[in-house]
Coordinates of C-alpha atoms and ligand atoms in Angstrom, one line a residue:
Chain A
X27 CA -17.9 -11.4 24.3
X28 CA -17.6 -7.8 25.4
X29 CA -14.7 -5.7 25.0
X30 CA -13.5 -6.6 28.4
X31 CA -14.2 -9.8 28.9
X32 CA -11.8 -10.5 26.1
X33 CA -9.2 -8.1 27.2
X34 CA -9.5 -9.7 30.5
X35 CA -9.5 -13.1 28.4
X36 CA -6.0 -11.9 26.8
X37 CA -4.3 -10.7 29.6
X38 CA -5.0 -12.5 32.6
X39 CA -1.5 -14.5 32.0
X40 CA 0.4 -11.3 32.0
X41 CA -1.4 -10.2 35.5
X42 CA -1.1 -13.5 37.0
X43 CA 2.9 -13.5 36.2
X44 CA 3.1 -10.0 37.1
X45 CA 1.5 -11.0 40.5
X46 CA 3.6 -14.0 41.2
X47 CA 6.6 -12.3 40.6
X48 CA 5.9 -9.3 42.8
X49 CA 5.1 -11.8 45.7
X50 CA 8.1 -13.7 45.4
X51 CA 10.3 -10.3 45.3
X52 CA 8.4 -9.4 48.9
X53 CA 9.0 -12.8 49.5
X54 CA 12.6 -13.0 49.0
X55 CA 13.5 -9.8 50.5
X56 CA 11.2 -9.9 53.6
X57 CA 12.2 -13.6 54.3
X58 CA 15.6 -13.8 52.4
X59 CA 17.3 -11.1 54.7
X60 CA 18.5 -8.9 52.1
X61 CA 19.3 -5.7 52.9
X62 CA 17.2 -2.5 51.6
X63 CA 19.7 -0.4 49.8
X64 CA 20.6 -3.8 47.6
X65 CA 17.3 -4.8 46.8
X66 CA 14.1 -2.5 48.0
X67 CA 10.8 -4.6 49.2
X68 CA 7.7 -3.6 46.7
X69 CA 6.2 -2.3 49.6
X70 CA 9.2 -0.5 50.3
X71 CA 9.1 0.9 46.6
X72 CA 5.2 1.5 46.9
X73 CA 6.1 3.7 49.9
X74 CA 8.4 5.4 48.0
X75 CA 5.8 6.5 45.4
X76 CA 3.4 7.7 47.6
X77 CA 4.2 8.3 51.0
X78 CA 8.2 9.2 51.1
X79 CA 10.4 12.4 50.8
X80 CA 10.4 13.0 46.7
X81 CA 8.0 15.5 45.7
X82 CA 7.4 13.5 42.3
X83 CA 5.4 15.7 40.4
X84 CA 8.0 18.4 39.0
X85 CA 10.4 15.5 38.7
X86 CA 7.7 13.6 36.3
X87 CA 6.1 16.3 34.6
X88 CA 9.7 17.3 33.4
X89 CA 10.9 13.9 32.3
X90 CA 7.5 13.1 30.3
X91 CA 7.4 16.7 29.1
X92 CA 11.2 15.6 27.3
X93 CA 9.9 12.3 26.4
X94 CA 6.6 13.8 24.3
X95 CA 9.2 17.0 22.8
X96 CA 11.9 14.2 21.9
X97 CA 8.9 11.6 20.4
X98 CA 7.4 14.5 18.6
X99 CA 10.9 16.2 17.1
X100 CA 12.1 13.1 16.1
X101 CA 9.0 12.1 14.5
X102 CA 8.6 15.8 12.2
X103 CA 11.9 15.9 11.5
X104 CA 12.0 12.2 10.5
X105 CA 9.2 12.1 8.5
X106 CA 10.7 15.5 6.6
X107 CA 13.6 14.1 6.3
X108 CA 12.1 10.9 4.7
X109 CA 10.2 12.5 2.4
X110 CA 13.2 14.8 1.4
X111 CA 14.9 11.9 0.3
X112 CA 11.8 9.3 -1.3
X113 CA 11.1 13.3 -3.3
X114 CA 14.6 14.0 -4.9
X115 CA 17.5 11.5 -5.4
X116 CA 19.8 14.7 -5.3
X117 CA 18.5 15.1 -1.9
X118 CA 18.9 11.3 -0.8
X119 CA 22.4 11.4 -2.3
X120 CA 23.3 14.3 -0.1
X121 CA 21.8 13.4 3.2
X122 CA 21.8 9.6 3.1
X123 CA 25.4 8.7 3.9
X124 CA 25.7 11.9 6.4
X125 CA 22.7 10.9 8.4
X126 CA 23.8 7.1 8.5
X127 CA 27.0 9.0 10.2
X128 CA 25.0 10.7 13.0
X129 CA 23.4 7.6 13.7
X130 CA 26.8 5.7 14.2
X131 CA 27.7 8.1 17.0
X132 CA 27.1 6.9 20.3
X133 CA 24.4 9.4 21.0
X134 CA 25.6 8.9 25.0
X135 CA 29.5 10.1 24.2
X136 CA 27.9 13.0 22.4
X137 CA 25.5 14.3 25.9
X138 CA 28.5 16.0 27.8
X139 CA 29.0 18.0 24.3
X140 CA 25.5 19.1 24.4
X141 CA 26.0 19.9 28.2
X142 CA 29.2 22.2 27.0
X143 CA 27.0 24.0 24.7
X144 CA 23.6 24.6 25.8
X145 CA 24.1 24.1 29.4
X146 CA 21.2 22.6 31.6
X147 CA 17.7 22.3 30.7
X148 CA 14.8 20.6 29.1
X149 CA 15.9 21.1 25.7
X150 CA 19.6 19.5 25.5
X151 CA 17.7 16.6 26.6
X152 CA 14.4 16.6 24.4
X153 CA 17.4 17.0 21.6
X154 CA 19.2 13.5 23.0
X155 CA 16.0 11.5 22.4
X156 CA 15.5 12.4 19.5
X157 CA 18.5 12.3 18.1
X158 CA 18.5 8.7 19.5
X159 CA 14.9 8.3 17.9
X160 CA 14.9 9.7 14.4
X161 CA 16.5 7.4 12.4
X162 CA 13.9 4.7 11.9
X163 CA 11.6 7.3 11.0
X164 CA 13.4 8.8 8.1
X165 CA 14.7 4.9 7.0
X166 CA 10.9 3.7 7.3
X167 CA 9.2 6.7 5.6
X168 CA 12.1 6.8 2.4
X169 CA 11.7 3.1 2.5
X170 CA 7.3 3.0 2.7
X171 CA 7.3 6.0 0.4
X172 CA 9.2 4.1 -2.7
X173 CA 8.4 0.5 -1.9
X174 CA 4.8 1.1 -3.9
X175 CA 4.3 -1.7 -6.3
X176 CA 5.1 -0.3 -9.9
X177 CA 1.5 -1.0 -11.3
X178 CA -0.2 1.2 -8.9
X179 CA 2.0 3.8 -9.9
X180 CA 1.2 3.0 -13.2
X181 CA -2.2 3.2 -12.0
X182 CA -1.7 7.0 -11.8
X183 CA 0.1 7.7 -14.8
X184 CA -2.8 6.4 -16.9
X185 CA -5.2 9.1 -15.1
X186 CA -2.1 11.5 -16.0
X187 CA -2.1 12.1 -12.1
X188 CA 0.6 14.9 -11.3
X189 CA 3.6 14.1 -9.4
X190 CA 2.4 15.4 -5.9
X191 CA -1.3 13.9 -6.1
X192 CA 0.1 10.4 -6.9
X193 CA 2.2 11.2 -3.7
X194 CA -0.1 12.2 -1.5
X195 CA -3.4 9.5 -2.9
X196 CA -0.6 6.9 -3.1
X197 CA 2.7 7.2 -1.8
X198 CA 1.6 8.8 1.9
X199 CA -0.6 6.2 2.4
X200 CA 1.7 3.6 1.4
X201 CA 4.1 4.6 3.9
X202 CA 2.2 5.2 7.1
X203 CA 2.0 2.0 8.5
X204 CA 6.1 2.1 7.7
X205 CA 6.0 5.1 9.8
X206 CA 4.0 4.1 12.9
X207 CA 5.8 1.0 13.4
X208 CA 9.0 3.2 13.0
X209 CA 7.3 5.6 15.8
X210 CA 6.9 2.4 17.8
X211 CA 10.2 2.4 18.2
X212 CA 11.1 6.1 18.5
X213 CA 8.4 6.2 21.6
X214 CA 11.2 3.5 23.2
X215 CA 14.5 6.0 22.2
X216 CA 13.2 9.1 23.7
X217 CA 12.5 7.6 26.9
X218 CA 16.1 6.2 26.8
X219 CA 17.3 9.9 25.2
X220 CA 15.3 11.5 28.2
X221 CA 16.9 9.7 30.7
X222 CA 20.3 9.5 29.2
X223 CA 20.1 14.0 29.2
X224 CA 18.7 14.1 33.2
X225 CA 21.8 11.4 34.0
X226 CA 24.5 14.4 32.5
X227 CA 22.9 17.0 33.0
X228 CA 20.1 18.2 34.9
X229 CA 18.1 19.3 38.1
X230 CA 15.1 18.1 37.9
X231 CA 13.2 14.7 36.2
X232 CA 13.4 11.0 37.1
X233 CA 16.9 10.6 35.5
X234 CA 18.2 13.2 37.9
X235 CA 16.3 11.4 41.1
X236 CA 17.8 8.0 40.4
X237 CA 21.6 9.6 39.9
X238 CA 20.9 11.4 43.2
X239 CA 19.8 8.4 45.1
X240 CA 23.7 6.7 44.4
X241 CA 24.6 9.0 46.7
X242 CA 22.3 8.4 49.4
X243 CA 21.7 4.4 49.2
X244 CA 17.9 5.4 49.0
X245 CA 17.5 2.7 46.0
X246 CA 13.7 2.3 46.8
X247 CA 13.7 5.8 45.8
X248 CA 15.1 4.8 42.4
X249 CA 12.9 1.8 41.8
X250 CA 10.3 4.1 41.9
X251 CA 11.5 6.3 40.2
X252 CA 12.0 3.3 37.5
X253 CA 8.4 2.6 37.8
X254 CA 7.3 6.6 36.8
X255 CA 9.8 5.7 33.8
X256 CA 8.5 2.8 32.8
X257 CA 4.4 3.9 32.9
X258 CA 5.3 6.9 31.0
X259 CA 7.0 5.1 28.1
X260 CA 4.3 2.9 28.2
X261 CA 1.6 5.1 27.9
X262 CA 3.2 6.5 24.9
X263 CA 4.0 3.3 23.3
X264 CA 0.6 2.4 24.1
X265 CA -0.3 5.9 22.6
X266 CA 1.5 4.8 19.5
X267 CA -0.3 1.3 19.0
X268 CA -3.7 2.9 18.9
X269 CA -3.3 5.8 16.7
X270 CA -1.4 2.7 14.4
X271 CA -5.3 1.3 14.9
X272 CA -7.0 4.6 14.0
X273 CA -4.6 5.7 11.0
X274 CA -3.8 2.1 9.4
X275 CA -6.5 -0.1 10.2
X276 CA -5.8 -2.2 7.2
X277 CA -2.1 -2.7 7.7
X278 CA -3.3 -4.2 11.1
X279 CA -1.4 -7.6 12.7
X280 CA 1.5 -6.8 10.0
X281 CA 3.8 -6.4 12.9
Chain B
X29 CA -4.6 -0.4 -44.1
X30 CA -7.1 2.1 -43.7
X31 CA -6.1 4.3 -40.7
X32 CA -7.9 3.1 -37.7
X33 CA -8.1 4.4 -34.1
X34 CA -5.1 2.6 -33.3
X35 CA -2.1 1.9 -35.2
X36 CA 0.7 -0.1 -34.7
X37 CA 3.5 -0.1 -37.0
X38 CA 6.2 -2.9 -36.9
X39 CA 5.6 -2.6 -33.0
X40 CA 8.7 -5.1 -31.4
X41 CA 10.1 -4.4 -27.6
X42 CA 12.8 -6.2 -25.6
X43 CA 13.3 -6.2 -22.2
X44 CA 16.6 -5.5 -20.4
X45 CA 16.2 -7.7 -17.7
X46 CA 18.9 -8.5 -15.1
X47 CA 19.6 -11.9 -16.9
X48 CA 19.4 -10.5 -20.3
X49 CA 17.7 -9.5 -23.2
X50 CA 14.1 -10.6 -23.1
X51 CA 12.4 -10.1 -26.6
X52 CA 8.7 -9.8 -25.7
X53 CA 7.4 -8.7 -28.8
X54 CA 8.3 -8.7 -32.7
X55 CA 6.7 -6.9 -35.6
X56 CA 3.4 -6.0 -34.5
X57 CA 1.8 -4.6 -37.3
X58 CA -2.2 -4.1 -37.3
X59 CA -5.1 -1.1 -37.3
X60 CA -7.7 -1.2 -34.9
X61 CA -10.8 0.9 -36.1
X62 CA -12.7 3.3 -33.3
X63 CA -16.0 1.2 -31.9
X64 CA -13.9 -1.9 -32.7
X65 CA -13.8 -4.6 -29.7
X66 CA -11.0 -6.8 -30.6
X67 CA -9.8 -9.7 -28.1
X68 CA -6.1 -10.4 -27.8
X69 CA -5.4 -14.1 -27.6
X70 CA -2.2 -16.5 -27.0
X71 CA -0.1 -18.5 -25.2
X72 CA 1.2 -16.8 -21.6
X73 CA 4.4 -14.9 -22.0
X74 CA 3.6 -14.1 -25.5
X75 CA 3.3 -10.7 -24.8
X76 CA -0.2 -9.4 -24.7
X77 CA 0.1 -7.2 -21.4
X78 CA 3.4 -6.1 -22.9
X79 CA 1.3 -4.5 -25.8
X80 CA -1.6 -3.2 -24.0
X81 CA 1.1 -1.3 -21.4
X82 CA 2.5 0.0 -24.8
X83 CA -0.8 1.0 -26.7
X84 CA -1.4 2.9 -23.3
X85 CA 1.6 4.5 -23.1
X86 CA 3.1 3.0 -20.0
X87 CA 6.2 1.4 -22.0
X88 CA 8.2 2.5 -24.6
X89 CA 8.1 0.2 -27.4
X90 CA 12.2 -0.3 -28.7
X91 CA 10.9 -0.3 -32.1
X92 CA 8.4 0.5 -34.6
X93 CA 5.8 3.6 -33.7
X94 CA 2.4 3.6 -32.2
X95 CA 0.2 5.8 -33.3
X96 CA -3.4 6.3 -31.8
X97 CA -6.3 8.6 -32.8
X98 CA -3.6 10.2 -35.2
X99 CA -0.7 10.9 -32.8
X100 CA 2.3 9.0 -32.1
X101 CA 2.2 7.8 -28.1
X102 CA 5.6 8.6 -26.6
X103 CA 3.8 9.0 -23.0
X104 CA 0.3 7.8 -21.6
X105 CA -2.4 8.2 -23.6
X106 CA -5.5 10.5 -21.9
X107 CA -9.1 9.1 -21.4
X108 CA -8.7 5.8 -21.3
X109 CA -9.7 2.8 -19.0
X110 CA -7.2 0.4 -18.1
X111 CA -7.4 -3.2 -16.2
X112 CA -4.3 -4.5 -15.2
X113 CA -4.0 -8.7 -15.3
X114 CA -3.7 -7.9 -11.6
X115 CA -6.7 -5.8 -9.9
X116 CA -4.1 -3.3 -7.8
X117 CA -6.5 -1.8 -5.8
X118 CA -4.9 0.5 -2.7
X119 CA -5.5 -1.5 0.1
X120 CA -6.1 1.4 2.5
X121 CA -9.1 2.8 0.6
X122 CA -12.8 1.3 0.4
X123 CA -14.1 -0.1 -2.8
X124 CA -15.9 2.6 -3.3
X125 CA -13.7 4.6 -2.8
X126 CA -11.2 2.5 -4.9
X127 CA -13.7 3.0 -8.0
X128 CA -13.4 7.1 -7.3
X129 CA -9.5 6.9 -7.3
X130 CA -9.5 7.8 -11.3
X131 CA -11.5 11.0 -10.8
X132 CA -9.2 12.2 -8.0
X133 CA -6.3 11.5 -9.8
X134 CA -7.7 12.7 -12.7
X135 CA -8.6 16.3 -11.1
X136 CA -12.6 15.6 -11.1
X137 CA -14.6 16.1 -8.4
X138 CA -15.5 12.7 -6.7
X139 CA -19.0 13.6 -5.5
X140 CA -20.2 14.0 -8.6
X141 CA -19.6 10.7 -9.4
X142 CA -20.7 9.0 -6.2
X143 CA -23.7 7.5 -7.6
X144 CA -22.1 6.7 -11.1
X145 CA -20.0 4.6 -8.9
X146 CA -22.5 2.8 -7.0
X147 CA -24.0 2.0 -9.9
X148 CA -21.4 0.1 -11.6
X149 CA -20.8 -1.9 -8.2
X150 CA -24.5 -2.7 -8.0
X151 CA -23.7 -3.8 -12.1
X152 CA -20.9 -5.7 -11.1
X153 CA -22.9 -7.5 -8.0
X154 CA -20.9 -5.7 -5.5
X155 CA -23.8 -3.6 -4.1
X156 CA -23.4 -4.2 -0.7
X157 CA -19.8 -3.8 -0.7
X158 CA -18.5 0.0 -1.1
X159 CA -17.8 0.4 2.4
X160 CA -15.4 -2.8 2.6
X161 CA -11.7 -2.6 2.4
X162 CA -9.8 -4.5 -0.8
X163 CA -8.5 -7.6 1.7
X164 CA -12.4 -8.3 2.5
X165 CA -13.0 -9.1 -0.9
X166 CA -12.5 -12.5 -2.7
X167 CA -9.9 -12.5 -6.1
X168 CA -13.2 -12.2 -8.2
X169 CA -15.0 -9.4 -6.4
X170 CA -11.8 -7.2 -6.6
X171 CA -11.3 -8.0 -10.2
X172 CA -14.7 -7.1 -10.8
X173 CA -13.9 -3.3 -8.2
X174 CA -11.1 -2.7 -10.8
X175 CA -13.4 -3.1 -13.7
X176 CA -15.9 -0.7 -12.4
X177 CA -13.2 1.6 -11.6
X178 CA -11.3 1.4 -15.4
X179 CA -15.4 2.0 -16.0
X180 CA -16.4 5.5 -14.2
X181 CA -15.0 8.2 -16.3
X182 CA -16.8 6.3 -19.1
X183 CA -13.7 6.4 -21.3
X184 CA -13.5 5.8 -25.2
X185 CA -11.0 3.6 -25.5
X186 CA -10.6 0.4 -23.0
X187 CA -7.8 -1.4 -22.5
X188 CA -8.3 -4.6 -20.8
X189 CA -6.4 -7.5 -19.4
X190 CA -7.8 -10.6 -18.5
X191 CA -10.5 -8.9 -16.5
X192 CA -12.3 -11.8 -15.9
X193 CA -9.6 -14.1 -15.7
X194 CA -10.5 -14.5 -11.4
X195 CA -14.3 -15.1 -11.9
X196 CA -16.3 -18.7 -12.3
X197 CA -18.1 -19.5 -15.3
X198 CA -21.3 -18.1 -14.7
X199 CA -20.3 -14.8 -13.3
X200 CA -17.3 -14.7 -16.6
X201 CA -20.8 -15.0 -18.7
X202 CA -22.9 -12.7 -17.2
X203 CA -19.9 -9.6 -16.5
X204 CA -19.5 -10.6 -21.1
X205 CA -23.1 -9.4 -21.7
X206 CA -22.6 -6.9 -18.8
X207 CA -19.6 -5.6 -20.8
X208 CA -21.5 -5.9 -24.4
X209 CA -24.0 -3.7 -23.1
X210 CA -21.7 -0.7 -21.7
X211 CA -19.9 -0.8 -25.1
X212 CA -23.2 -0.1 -26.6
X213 CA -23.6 -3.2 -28.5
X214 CA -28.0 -2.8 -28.7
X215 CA -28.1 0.7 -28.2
X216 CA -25.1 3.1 -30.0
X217 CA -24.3 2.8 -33.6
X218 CA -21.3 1.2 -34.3
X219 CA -18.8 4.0 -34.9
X220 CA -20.1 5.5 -31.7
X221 CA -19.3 2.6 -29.2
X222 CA -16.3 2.2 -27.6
X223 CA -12.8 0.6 -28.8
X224 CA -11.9 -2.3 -26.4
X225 CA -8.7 -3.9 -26.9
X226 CA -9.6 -7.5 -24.6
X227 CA -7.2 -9.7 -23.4
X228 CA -8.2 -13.2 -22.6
X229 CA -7.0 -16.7 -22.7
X230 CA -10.9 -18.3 -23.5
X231 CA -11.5 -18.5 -27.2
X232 CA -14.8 -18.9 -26.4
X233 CA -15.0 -15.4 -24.8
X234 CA -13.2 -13.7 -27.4
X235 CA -15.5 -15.0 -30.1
X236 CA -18.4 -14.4 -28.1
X237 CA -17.8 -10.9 -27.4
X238 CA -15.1 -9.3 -30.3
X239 CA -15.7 -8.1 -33.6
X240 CA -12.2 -9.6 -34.3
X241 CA -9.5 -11.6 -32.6
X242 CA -6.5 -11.5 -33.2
X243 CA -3.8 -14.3 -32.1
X244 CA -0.4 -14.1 -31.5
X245 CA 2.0 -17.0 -31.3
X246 CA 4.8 -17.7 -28.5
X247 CA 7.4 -15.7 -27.1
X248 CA 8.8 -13.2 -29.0
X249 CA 4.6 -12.1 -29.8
X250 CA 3.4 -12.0 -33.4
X251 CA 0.1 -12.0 -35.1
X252 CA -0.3 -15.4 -36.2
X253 CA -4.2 -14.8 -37.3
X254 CA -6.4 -12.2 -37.8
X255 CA -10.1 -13.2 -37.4
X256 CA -13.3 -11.0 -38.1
X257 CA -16.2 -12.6 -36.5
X258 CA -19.1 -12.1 -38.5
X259 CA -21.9 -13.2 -35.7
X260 CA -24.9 -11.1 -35.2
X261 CA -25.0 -8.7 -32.8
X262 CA -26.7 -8.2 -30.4
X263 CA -25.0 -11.4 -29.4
X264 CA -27.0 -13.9 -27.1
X265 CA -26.6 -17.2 -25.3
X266 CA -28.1 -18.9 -27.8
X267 CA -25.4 -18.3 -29.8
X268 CA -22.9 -20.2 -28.0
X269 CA -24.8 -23.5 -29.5
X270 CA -24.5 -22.6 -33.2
X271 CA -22.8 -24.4 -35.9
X272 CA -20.5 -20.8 -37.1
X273 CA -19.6 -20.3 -33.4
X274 CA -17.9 -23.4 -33.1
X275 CA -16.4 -22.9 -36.7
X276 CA -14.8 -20.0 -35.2
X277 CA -13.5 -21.4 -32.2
X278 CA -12.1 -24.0 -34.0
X279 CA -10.2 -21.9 -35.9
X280 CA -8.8 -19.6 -33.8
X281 CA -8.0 -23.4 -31.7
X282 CA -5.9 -23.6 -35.0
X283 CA -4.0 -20.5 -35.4
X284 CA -3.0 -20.8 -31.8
X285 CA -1.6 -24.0 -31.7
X286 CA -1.0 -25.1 -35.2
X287 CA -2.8 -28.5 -34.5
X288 CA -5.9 -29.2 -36.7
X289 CA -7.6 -30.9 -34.0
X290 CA -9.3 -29.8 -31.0
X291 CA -9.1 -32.3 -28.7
X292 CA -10.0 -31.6 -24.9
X293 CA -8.9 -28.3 -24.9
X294 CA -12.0 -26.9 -23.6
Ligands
ATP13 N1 9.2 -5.9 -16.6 C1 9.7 -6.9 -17.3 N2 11.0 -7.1 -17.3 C2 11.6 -8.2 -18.0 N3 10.8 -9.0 -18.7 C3 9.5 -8.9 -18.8 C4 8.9 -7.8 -18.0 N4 7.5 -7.9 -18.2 C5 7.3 -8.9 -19.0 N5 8.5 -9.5 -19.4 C6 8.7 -10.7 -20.2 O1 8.1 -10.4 -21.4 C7 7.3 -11.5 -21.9 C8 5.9 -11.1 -22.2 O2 5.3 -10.8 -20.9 P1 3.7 -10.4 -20.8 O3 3.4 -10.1 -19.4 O4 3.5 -9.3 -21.8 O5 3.0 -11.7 -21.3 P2 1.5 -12.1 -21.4 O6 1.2 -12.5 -22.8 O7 0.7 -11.0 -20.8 O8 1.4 -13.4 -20.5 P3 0.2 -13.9 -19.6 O9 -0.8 -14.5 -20.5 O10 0.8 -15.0 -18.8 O11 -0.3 -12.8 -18.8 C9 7.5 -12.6 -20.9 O12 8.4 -13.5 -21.3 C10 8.0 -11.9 -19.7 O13 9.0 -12.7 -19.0
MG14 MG1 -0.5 -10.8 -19.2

């Protein structure tokens, strides 16, 4: 079978069910009565996305411009982090409990700080998602980092490898497909830290549109908005899944 | 004893394991000249991996010393090739690549040895398989990867454990003379070959291929025996059907298990 055929093959169920419940929304709504700032016809959302008032562009280039900053800061930082701690136990004795703290804050209480202290902009809200995103990546590379089996590290110590090539030939590789599932799920927190910013603070980016639309009843406005949202996060989860293919084929259908 | 490569010297190691003590091994005393191939056999858990990690240097032994080609081991021995029970190969590189690993790790360049590599897979009846990944392989094939790799740096001394514990009887027969011949059984004189510490758990396989077994008895691991085997090299199927090969068998059979009959044992 070709390429397509199968993913045609794998995914029809999802586009029928998709389908259906699209027609029964338009059904409902244009049949149902129910009023437009409750629950916005697809077609009425549709319009909002291409034909209506927002200028979308600036609005999404700004969001997905936080998402990929807070996606890629919480992924360096992370993986630095990991490795800190899988390299030195003094290091993993120091930072362990204090970033298990951080990560018991509700990130959301902490967004008006940031607000107090670095005002509005791109950045206090690149810094939200990943702070809600990091975690995972420093638990999963620590974790993938030490979890080798002992006889592969013994493996090394009979070629009297050094410390850093036993890392890097055995240690790094270990890990990675610990770290892109981890990323899986930072791609998911920065959309959520994104957001989470624009709602506090901002002027500009899909978070900002929908808080904007509460005011005016313009909810098909807002679903669309929640549709830019939702294709951006899944491009970059999508983004996430193949380079899991391309760096860790072998580790495939593990998760 | 005369000093050999290898000495051990009232060699005995326990285990602190989360349920207790666990003495693996007690008073392991024996000399193992250089071109020697000796096979390791007894029952499981007797400790023969525990002694080839501590020849090698892996283990700390908890008494008694070590001592090979004149210096005491207190950390892993250089130029050696090991085979785990287990073949650990990194399941994220090829087989090929897998046979490299040693002269990465061991700061050679891997090119070099490309073709020494292929070689020993096309020995080992992998050819067609360098480019696969470990999880494509069956339990056999990667037992017989890890071989090849233990094999690339062409080391002195090899340390091997149950290498062909994974692979049918025809194969187990044919990677024996494979392994007779890289020693240098027909073509290096004797002091020359390698030392090969085997272990195994066919008596057949250890008389076919050593120079001497020795056999240890059950948990905590002694030497119960100590066998030369005074067949002809080079050795040859043929040999397999004589009268002294089954002698020999029969009394290693013995020191094993104490019985005086063989019954159906194999
Ligand atoms: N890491 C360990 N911690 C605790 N006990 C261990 C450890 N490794 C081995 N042992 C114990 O030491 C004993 C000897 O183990 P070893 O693996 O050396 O046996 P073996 O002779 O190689 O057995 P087999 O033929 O089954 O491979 C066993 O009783 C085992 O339970
Ligand atoms: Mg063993």
């Amino acid at each position: 079978m070709t390429k397509f055929g199968a993913m045609a093959n794998r995914y029809w169920p999802t586009l029928v069910l998709f389908a259906f419940l699209l027609a029964s929304w338009q059904a409902a709504v244009t049949f149902g009565n129910i009023r437009e700032y409750l629950l916005p016809a697809p077609l009425s959302v549709w319009n909002a996305l291409w034909h209506g008032d927002t200028a979308w562009w600036p609005h999404l280039w700004t969001t997905t411009f936080e998402i990929i900053g807070a996606f890629l800061m919480a992924a360096v930082v992370g993986v630095a982090l990991g490795v800190a701690i899988a390299w030195s136990p003094v290091l993993a004795n120091a930072l362990v409990p204090f970033l298990v703290f951080v990560n018991t804050l509700p990130k959301v209480a902490i967004a008006p700080l940031f607000l107090i202290w670095m005002g509005y902009g791109i950045f206090p809200n690149m810094l939200m998602g990943a702070l809600i995103g990091f975690f995972p990546v420093v638990i999963n590379t620590a974790v993938g980092l030490s979890q080798v089996e002992p006889d592969m590290l013994d493996l090394g110590r009979v070629f009297n490898a050094p410390k850093w090539k036993i890392f890097v030939k055995i240690r790094i590789p270990n890990a990675l497909p610990y770290i892109l599932s981890a990323l899986k799920i930072t791609a998911t927190a920065a959309v959520v830290g994104a957001i989470v910013g624009e709602f506090v603070a901002s002027q500009r980016g899909l978070g900002y549109v929908i808080v904007t639309t509460q005011s005016s009843m313009n909810t098909s406005v807002a679903f669309a908005a929640l549709v830019w949202i939702s294709v951006v996060g899944l491009l970059l989860y999508g983004a996430v899944v193949l380079l899991a293919h391309l760096w860790a084929p072998w580790a495939e259908g593990v998760d | 004893m005369a000093k050999g490569l290898i000495d051990l010297d009232r060699v005995g190691m326990t285990y602190q394991a989360a349920s207790g003590p666990v003495e693996a091994l007690a008073g392991i005393s024996a000399s193992i000249g250089a071109g020697e191939f000796v096979s390791l056999v007894g029952p499981s858990g007797c400790g023969k991996s525990t002694l080839l990690r501590i020849v090698a240097g892996l283990r700390p032994a908890t008494t008694g010393t070590i001592t090979v080609a004149g210096r005491a081991v207190t950390q892993p021995i250089p130029d050696i090739g090991m085979v785990f029970q287990a073949p650990i190969l990194l399941k994220w590189r090829s087989i090929l690549e897998n046979v490299l690993l040693p002269a990465e790790l061991a700061g050679k360049d891997p090119r070099s040895l490309r073709s020494r590599a292929e070689q020993l897979l096309e020995m080992a009846g992998l050819g067609g398989f360098g480019t696969k990944l470990p999880r494509e392989l069956s339990g056999g094939m990667q037992q017989r990867a890890a071989l090849c790799r233990a094999l690339l740096l062409d080391p002195p001394l090899l340390l091997m454990d149950e290498p062909f514990g994974a692979l049918d009887a025809m194969t187990r027969d044919d990677m024996a003379l494979e392994l007779l011949r890289i020693w240098g059984e027909k073509d290096v004189a004797r002091e020359a070959r390698k030392t090969v510490l085997f272990v195994t758990h066919s008596i057949p396989e250890a008389v076919f291929l050593s120079d001497r077994v020795i056999v240890m008895s059950a948990r905590p691991g002694r030497i119960a025996a100590d066998l030369r085997i005074d067949l002809p090299r080079p050795r040859t199927v043929e040999l397999r059907a004589t009268e002294a090969f089954g002698k020999l068998n029969l009394e290693i059979f013995r020191a094993l298990t104490g019985k005086t009959s063989m019954g159906t044992a194999f």
